[in-house]
Amino acid sequence: MTKTTFVSIVGQTNAGKSSLLNAIIGEKVAIVSDKSQTTRTRITGILTEGELQYVFMDTPGVHKSKNRLSSHMMKAVEESMSGIDAVIMVHDITKKITEQEKNLIASFGKTPVILVLNKIDLMENKEDIAVKIAEVMKLYDFAEIIPISVSENDGVDIVKQTAAKYATEGPHYFPDEKFTDQPERVIAAEMVREQILRLMRDEVPHGVAVSVEEMSERTDRSGEDILDISAVIYCERDSHKGMIIGKGGAMLRKIGEAARAELEGFFRIKVNLQCWVKVKEDWRNKEGLIRNFGLSNISR
């Protein structure tokens, strides 16, 4: 009898939600960086093991909305918690529970909530883990509380096994071989944005969106398969455009080289990546542009 479990992964920004999703699925489904608000939309990760199919939905980190894009991000979190079997709330154990997290906890209905306390490897005094567990137990009647370290792959299997408890009988909703429902162009665009997040100063990446305009495969004269990708990096200011391009195009080349390596590893083919930079002033407050960049969650 086939079973499926639908689980939303929610929590504060930078708690390790996307890293946990990638670790469970065993593939790079969501981009990761040390910048806040890396994840902008709901991202589905799929894992099929025999009769059981896991469907995990990674969501943007909870934060106070500052623009229309932020509002869409918070709406994605809200919508991800309806019609599911369980919620995984990821909390950075080295930090205090924030007001945003308390508000998130207050929004939980009757859906079982698994609290994952991530980054236990950073705790100098392991006895503090028990103290933290006692503290969070007062906030909500969590179905399970699991201390883990995603970076050390410590406890990730326990999280997966716990999610399996909430599976229900029914068909698999995705082909067994799939590990995400994201279109290839979206994955490619996110991999380019990941390198901007990694290489640029804080004030630039938050105002950046990436759109893959063309993506096609060809065979060169030597018989080698090549994936051609044309990506446009959109930013909000001319000064940011200059910083992304860099002196003599140095930064843009650096971004392109790093993104190309990630893309070749993911698609397992040689990639020819071409990147351009354009300015769209204040695009994070413009509904049409947010929708064009696939960040509105309207059709998701």
CSV table of C-alpha atoms in Angstrom, one decimal:
chain,number,residue,atom,x,y,z
A,1,MET,CA,0.0,0.0,0.0
A,2,THR,CA,1.5,3.3,-1.1
A,3,LYS,CA,1.6,6.2,1.4
A,4,THR,CA,2.5,9.9,1.2
A,5,THR,CA,3.4,12.4,3.9
A,6,PHE,CA,3.2,16.1,3.2
A,7,VAL,CA,5.3,18.2,5.5
A,8,SER,CA,6.0,22.0,5.6
A,9,ILE,CA,9.4,23.2,6.9
A,10,VAL,CA,9.0,26.6,8.6
A,11,GLY,CA,11.0,28.8,11.0
A,12,GLN,CA,13.2,31.8,11.5
A,13,THR,CA,15.4,33.0,8.7
A,14,ASN,CA,18.9,31.3,8.7
A,15,ALA,CA,17.7,28.5,11.1
A,16,GLY,CA,18.8,25.8,8.5
A,17,LYS,CA,15.5,24.9,6.8
A,18,SER,CA,16.9,24.7,3.3
A,19,SER,CA,20.0,22.8,4.5
A,20,LEU,CA,17.7,20.3,6.3
A,21,LEU,CA,15.6,19.8,3.1
A,22,ASN,CA,18.7,19.2,1.0
A,23,ALA,CA,20.1,16.8,3.6
A,24,ILE,CA,16.9,14.7,3.7
A,25,ILE,CA,16.4,14.6,-0.1
A,26,GLY,CA,20.0,14.0,-0.8
A,27,GLU,CA,20.0,16.5,-3.6
A,28,LYS,CA,20.5,20.3,-3.8
A,29,VAL,CA,16.9,21.3,-4.1
A,30,ALA,CA,17.2,24.7,-2.3
A,31,ILE,CA,20.0,27.2,-2.4
A,32,VAL,CA,21.8,27.9,0.8
A,33,SER,CA,23.7,31.0,2.1
A,34,ASP,CA,24.5,32.8,5.3
A,35,LYS,CA,22.4,35.7,4.2
A,36,SER,CA,18.9,36.2,5.6
A,37,GLN,CA,15.9,35.6,3.4
A,38,THR,CA,17.7,33.4,1.0
A,39,THR,CA,14.6,31.3,0.3
A,40,ARG,CA,11.9,33.5,-1.4
A,41,THR,CA,9.2,31.0,-2.4
A,42,ARG,CA,7.9,27.7,-1.4
A,43,ILE,CA,10.2,25.0,-2.7
A,44,THR,CA,9.1,21.3,-2.9
A,45,GLY,CA,11.5,18.5,-2.2
A,46,ILE,CA,10.4,14.9,-3.0
A,47,LEU,CA,11.9,11.7,-1.7
A,48,THR,CA,10.4,8.2,-2.5
A,49,GLU,CA,11.6,5.2,-0.6
A,50,GLY,CA,9.7,2.1,-1.6
A,51,GLU,CA,6.0,2.5,-0.9
A,52,LEU,CA,6.5,5.8,1.0
A,53,GLN,CA,6.8,9.2,-0.7
A,54,TYR,CA,7.9,12.2,1.3
A,55,VAL,CA,6.8,15.7,0.1
A,56,PHE,CA,8.6,18.4,2.0
A,57,MET,CA,7.9,22.1,1.4
A,58,ASP,CA,10.7,24.5,2.3
A,59,THR,CA,9.4,28.0,3.0
A,60,PRO,CA,10.9,31.5,3.4
A,61,GLY,CA,12.2,32.4,6.9
A,62,VAL,CA,9.7,34.3,9.1
A,63,HIS,CA,10.5,38.0,9.3
A,64,LYS,CA,8.8,41.4,9.5
A,65,SER,CA,7.6,42.4,6.1
A,66,LYS,CA,9.3,45.5,4.6
A,67,ASN,CA,8.1,45.4,1.0
A,68,ARG,CA,5.6,43.6,-1.3
A,69,LEU,CA,8.1,40.8,-1.9
A,70,SER,CA,8.4,40.2,1.9
A,71,SER,CA,4.6,40.1,2.1
A,72,HIS,CA,4.5,37.4,-0.6
A,73,MET,CA,7.1,35.5,1.2
A,74,MET,CA,5.1,35.5,4.5
A,75,LYS,CA,2.0,34.5,2.5
A,76,ALA,CA,3.9,31.5,1.2
A,77,VAL,CA,4.6,30.4,4.8
A,78,GLU,CA,1.0,30.8,5.8
A,79,GLU,CA,-0.3,28.9,2.8
A,80,SER,CA,2.2,26.1,3.2
A,81,MET,CA,0.6,25.1,6.5
A,82,SER,CA,-2.8,24.2,5.2
A,83,GLY,CA,-3.8,20.7,4.0
A,84,ILE,CA,-0.6,19.0,5.2
A,85,ASP,CA,0.2,16.0,7.5
A,86,ALA,CA,2.8,17.7,9.7
A,87,VAL,CA,4.9,20.8,10.2
A,88,ILE,CA,8.6,20.8,10.9
A,89,MET,CA,9.6,24.0,12.7
A,90,VAL,CA,13.4,24.6,12.6
A,91,HIS,CA,15.0,26.7,15.4
A,92,ASP,CA,18.6,27.7,15.7
A,93,ILE,CA,19.3,26.4,19.2
A,94,THR,CA,22.1,28.9,19.7
A,95,LYS,CA,19.6,31.8,19.6
A,96,LYS,CA,16.6,33.0,21.7
A,97,ILE,CA,13.1,32.4,20.5
A,98,THR,CA,12.1,35.6,18.6
A,99,GLU,CA,8.7,37.3,18.5
A,100,GLN,CA,8.3,36.2,14.9
A,101,GLU,CA,8.8,32.6,16.0
A,102,LYS,CA,6.3,33.0,18.9
A,103,ASN,CA,3.8,34.4,16.4
A,104,LEU,CA,4.4,31.5,14.1
A,105,ILE,CA,3.8,29.0,16.9
A,106,ALA,CA,0.6,30.8,17.8
A,107,SER,CA,-0.6,30.2,14.2
A,108,PHE,CA,-0.3,26.4,14.4
A,109,GLY,CA,-3.7,24.7,14.4
A,110,LYS,CA,-4.2,21.0,15.1
A,111,THR,CA,-1.5,19.9,12.7
A,112,PRO,CA,1.3,17.9,14.5
A,113,VAL,CA,4.4,20.1,14.9
A,114,ILE,CA,7.9,18.6,15.0
A,115,LEU,CA,10.3,21.0,16.6
A,116,VAL,CA,13.9,20.6,15.2
A,117,LEU,CA,16.6,22.3,17.3
A,118,ASN,CA,19.4,22.8,14.8
A,119,LYS,CA,23.1,23.6,15.2
A,120,ILE,CA,23.7,21.6,18.4
A,121,ASP,CA,27.3,21.2,17.2
A,122,LEU,CA,27.8,24.9,18.1
A,123,MET,CA,26.7,24.4,21.7
A,124,GLU,CA,29.8,24.5,24.0
A,125,ASN,CA,27.9,23.1,27.0
A,126,LYS,CA,25.8,20.1,25.9
A,127,GLU,CA,23.8,20.4,29.1
A,128,ASP,CA,22.3,23.6,27.6
A,129,ILE,CA,20.5,21.5,25.1
A,130,ALA,CA,18.3,20.0,27.9
A,131,VAL,CA,17.7,23.5,29.2
A,132,LYS,CA,16.6,24.7,25.8
A,133,ILE,CA,14.2,21.7,25.4
A,134,ALA,CA,12.6,22.5,28.8
A,135,GLU,CA,12.2,26.2,27.7
A,136,VAL,CA,10.5,25.4,24.4
A,137,MET,CA,8.2,22.8,25.9
A,138,LYS,CA,6.5,25.7,27.7
A,139,LEU,CA,5.6,27.4,24.5
A,140,TYR,CA,3.6,24.7,22.7
A,141,ASP,CA,2.6,21.0,22.8
A,142,PHE,CA,5.1,19.9,20.2
A,143,ALA,CA,4.6,16.3,18.9
A,144,GLU,CA,8.3,15.8,18.9
A,145,ILE,CA,11.4,17.8,19.9
A,146,ILE,CA,14.6,16.7,18.0
A,147,PRO,CA,18.0,18.2,18.6
A,148,ILE,CA,20.1,17.9,15.4
A,149,SER,CA,23.1,19.3,13.5
A,150,VAL,CA,22.5,19.4,9.8
A,151,SER,CA,26.1,20.4,9.1
A,152,GLU,CA,27.3,17.3,10.9
A,153,ASN,CA,24.5,15.1,9.5
A,154,ASP,CA,23.6,14.3,13.1
A,155,GLY,CA,19.9,13.5,13.6
A,156,VAL,CA,18.7,14.2,10.1
A,157,ASP,CA,17.6,10.5,9.7
A,158,ILE,CA,15.6,10.9,12.9
A,159,VAL,CA,13.7,13.9,11.5
A,160,LYS,CA,12.9,11.9,8.3
A,161,GLN,CA,11.7,8.8,10.3
A,162,THR,CA,9.6,11.1,12.5
A,163,ALA,CA,8.0,12.7,9.4
A,164,ALA,CA,7.1,9.1,8.2
A,165,LYS,CA,4.9,8.6,11.2
A,166,TYR,CA,2.4,11.0,9.7
A,167,ALA,CA,2.1,9.4,6.3
A,168,THR,CA,-1.4,8.5,5.0
A,169,GLU,CA,-2.5,5.8,2.6
A,170,GLY,CA,-2.9,7.0,-0.9
A,171,PRO,CA,-1.2,7.4,-4.3
A,172,HIS,CA,2.2,9.0,-4.9
A,173,TYR,CA,1.6,12.5,-6.2
A,174,PHE,CA,4.9,12.7,-8.0
A,175,PRO,CA,6.9,10.3,-10.2
A,176,ASP,CA,9.1,8.2,-7.9
A,177,GLU,CA,12.3,9.4,-9.6
A,178,LYS,CA,11.5,13.1,-9.1
A,179,PHE,CA,13.2,15.1,-6.3
A,180,THR,CA,11.6,18.5,-6.9
A,181,ASP,CA,8.8,20.1,-8.8
A,182,GLN,CA,10.8,23.2,-9.7
A,183,PRO,CA,11.3,23.9,-13.4
A,184,GLU,CA,14.9,23.6,-14.6
A,185,ARG,CA,15.0,27.3,-15.5
A,186,VAL,CA,14.1,28.2,-11.9
A,187,ILE,CA,16.8,25.9,-10.5
A,188,ALA,CA,19.4,27.4,-12.8
A,189,ALA,CA,18.3,31.0,-11.9
A,190,GLU,CA,18.5,30.2,-8.2
A,191,MET,CA,22.0,28.7,-8.6
A,192,VAL,CA,23.2,32.0,-10.1
A,193,ARG,CA,21.5,34.0,-7.3
A,194,GLU,CA,23.2,31.7,-4.7
A,195,GLN,CA,26.6,32.8,-5.9
A,196,ILE,CA,25.7,36.5,-5.8
A,197,LEU,CA,24.6,35.9,-2.2
A,198,ARG,CA,27.8,34.2,-1.4
A,199,LEU,CA,30.2,36.7,-3.1
A,200,MET,CA,28.5,40.1,-2.7
A,201,ARG,CA,28.1,42.4,0.3
A,202,ASP,CA,24.8,42.3,2.2
A,203,GLU,CA,23.2,45.4,0.7
A,204,VAL,CA,23.3,44.1,-2.9
A,205,PRO,CA,21.9,40.5,-2.9
A,206,HIS,CA,18.6,41.3,-1.3
A,207,GLY,CA,17.7,43.5,-4.2
A,208,VAL,CA,18.7,41.0,-6.8
A,209,ALA,CA,16.5,38.7,-8.9
A,210,VAL,CA,17.7,36.3,-11.6
A,211,SER,CA,15.8,35.2,-14.7
A,212,VAL,CA,16.9,32.5,-17.1
A,213,GLU,CA,15.9,33.8,-20.5
A,214,GLU,CA,17.2,30.8,-22.6
A,215,MET,CA,18.1,27.3,-21.9
A,216,SER,CA,18.9,24.8,-24.6
A,217,GLU,CA,21.1,21.7,-25.2
A,218,ARG,CA,23.4,21.2,-28.2
A,219,THR,CA,26.2,19.0,-29.4
A,220,ASP,CA,29.5,20.7,-30.4
A,221,ARG,CA,31.8,19.7,-33.2
A,222,SER,CA,33.7,17.3,-31.0
A,223,GLY,CA,30.5,15.5,-30.1
A,224,GLU,CA,30.3,16.9,-26.6
A,225,ASP,CA,26.9,17.8,-25.2
A,226,ILE,CA,26.6,21.4,-24.0
A,227,LEU,CA,23.9,23.2,-22.1
A,228,ASP,CA,23.6,26.9,-23.1
A,229,ILE,CA,22.1,29.1,-20.4
A,230,SER,CA,21.4,32.8,-20.7
A,231,ALA,CA,20.6,34.6,-17.4
A,232,VAL,CA,19.7,38.1,-16.6
A,233,ILE,CA,20.6,39.5,-13.2
A,234,TYR,CA,18.2,42.3,-12.2
A,235,CYS,CA,19.1,44.8,-9.4
A,236,GLU,CA,17.5,47.9,-8.1
A,237,ARG,CA,20.2,50.5,-8.5
A,238,ASP,CA,22.8,51.6,-11.1
A,239,SER,CA,25.4,51.5,-8.3
A,240,HIS,CA,24.5,47.9,-7.5
A,241,LYS,CA,24.8,47.1,-11.2
A,242,GLY,CA,28.4,48.4,-11.2
A,243,MET,CA,29.2,46.4,-8.1
A,244,ILE,CA,27.8,43.2,-9.6
A,245,ILE,CA,29.8,43.7,-12.8
A,246,GLY,CA,32.9,44.8,-10.9
A,247,LYS,CA,36.1,46.4,-12.2
A,248,GLY,CA,36.6,45.2,-15.8
A,249,GLY,CA,33.8,42.7,-15.3
A,250,ALA,CA,35.8,40.8,-12.6
A,251,MET,CA,32.9,40.2,-10.2
A,252,LEU,CA,30.5,39.1,-12.9
A,253,ARG,CA,33.0,36.6,-14.2
A,254,LYS,CA,33.6,35.3,-10.7
A,255,ILE,CA,29.8,34.9,-10.2
A,256,GLY,CA,29.5,33.1,-13.6
A,257,GLU,CA,32.4,30.8,-13.0
A,258,ALA,CA,31.1,29.7,-9.5
A,259,ALA,CA,27.5,29.3,-10.8
A,260,ARG,CA,28.7,27.3,-13.8
A,261,ALA,CA,30.5,24.8,-11.6
A,262,GLU,CA,27.3,24.4,-9.5
A,263,LEU,CA,25.2,24.0,-12.7
A,264,GLU,CA,27.5,21.4,-14.2
A,265,GLY,CA,27.4,19.4,-11.0
A,266,PHE,CA,23.6,19.5,-10.9
A,267,PHE,CA,22.8,18.9,-14.5
A,268,ARG,CA,25.8,16.6,-15.1
A,269,ILE,CA,26.6,18.3,-18.4
A,270,LYS,CA,29.1,20.9,-19.6
A,271,VAL,CA,27.4,24.4,-19.2
A,272,ASN,CA,28.0,27.5,-21.3
A,273,LEU,CA,26.6,30.3,-19.0
A,274,GLN,CA,26.2,33.8,-20.2
A,275,CYS,CA,25.1,36.5,-17.6
A,276,TRP,CA,23.9,40.1,-18.1
A,277,VAL,CA,23.0,42.7,-15.5
A,278,LYS,CA,20.0,45.1,-15.8
A,279,VAL,CA,18.4,47.6,-13.5
A,280,LYS,CA,14.7,47.5,-12.4
A,281,GLU,CA,14.3,50.2,-9.8
A,282,ASP,CA,12.4,49.2,-6.7
A,283,TRP,CA,11.2,45.9,-8.3
A,284,ARG,CA,10.5,44.4,-4.8
A,285,ASN,CA,7.5,46.8,-4.5
A,286,LYS,CA,6.2,46.2,-8.0
A,287,GLU,CA,3.6,43.5,-8.2
A,288,GLY,CA,4.0,42.9,-12.0
A,289,LEU,CA,7.8,42.4,-11.7
A,290,ILE,CA,7.4,40.2,-8.6
A,291,ARG,CA,5.1,38.0,-10.6
A,292,ASN,CA,7.3,38.0,-13.7
A,293,PHE,CA,10.2,36.8,-11.5
A,294,GLY,CA,8.0,33.9,-10.2
A,295,LEU,CA,8.0,35.2,-6.7
A,296,SER,CA,4.4,35.9,-6.1
A,297,ASN,CA,3.3,32.4,-5.1
A,298,ILE,CA,0.0,33.1,-7.0
A,299,SER,CA,0.4,30.1,-9.3
A,300,ARG,CA,2.2,27.8,-6.9
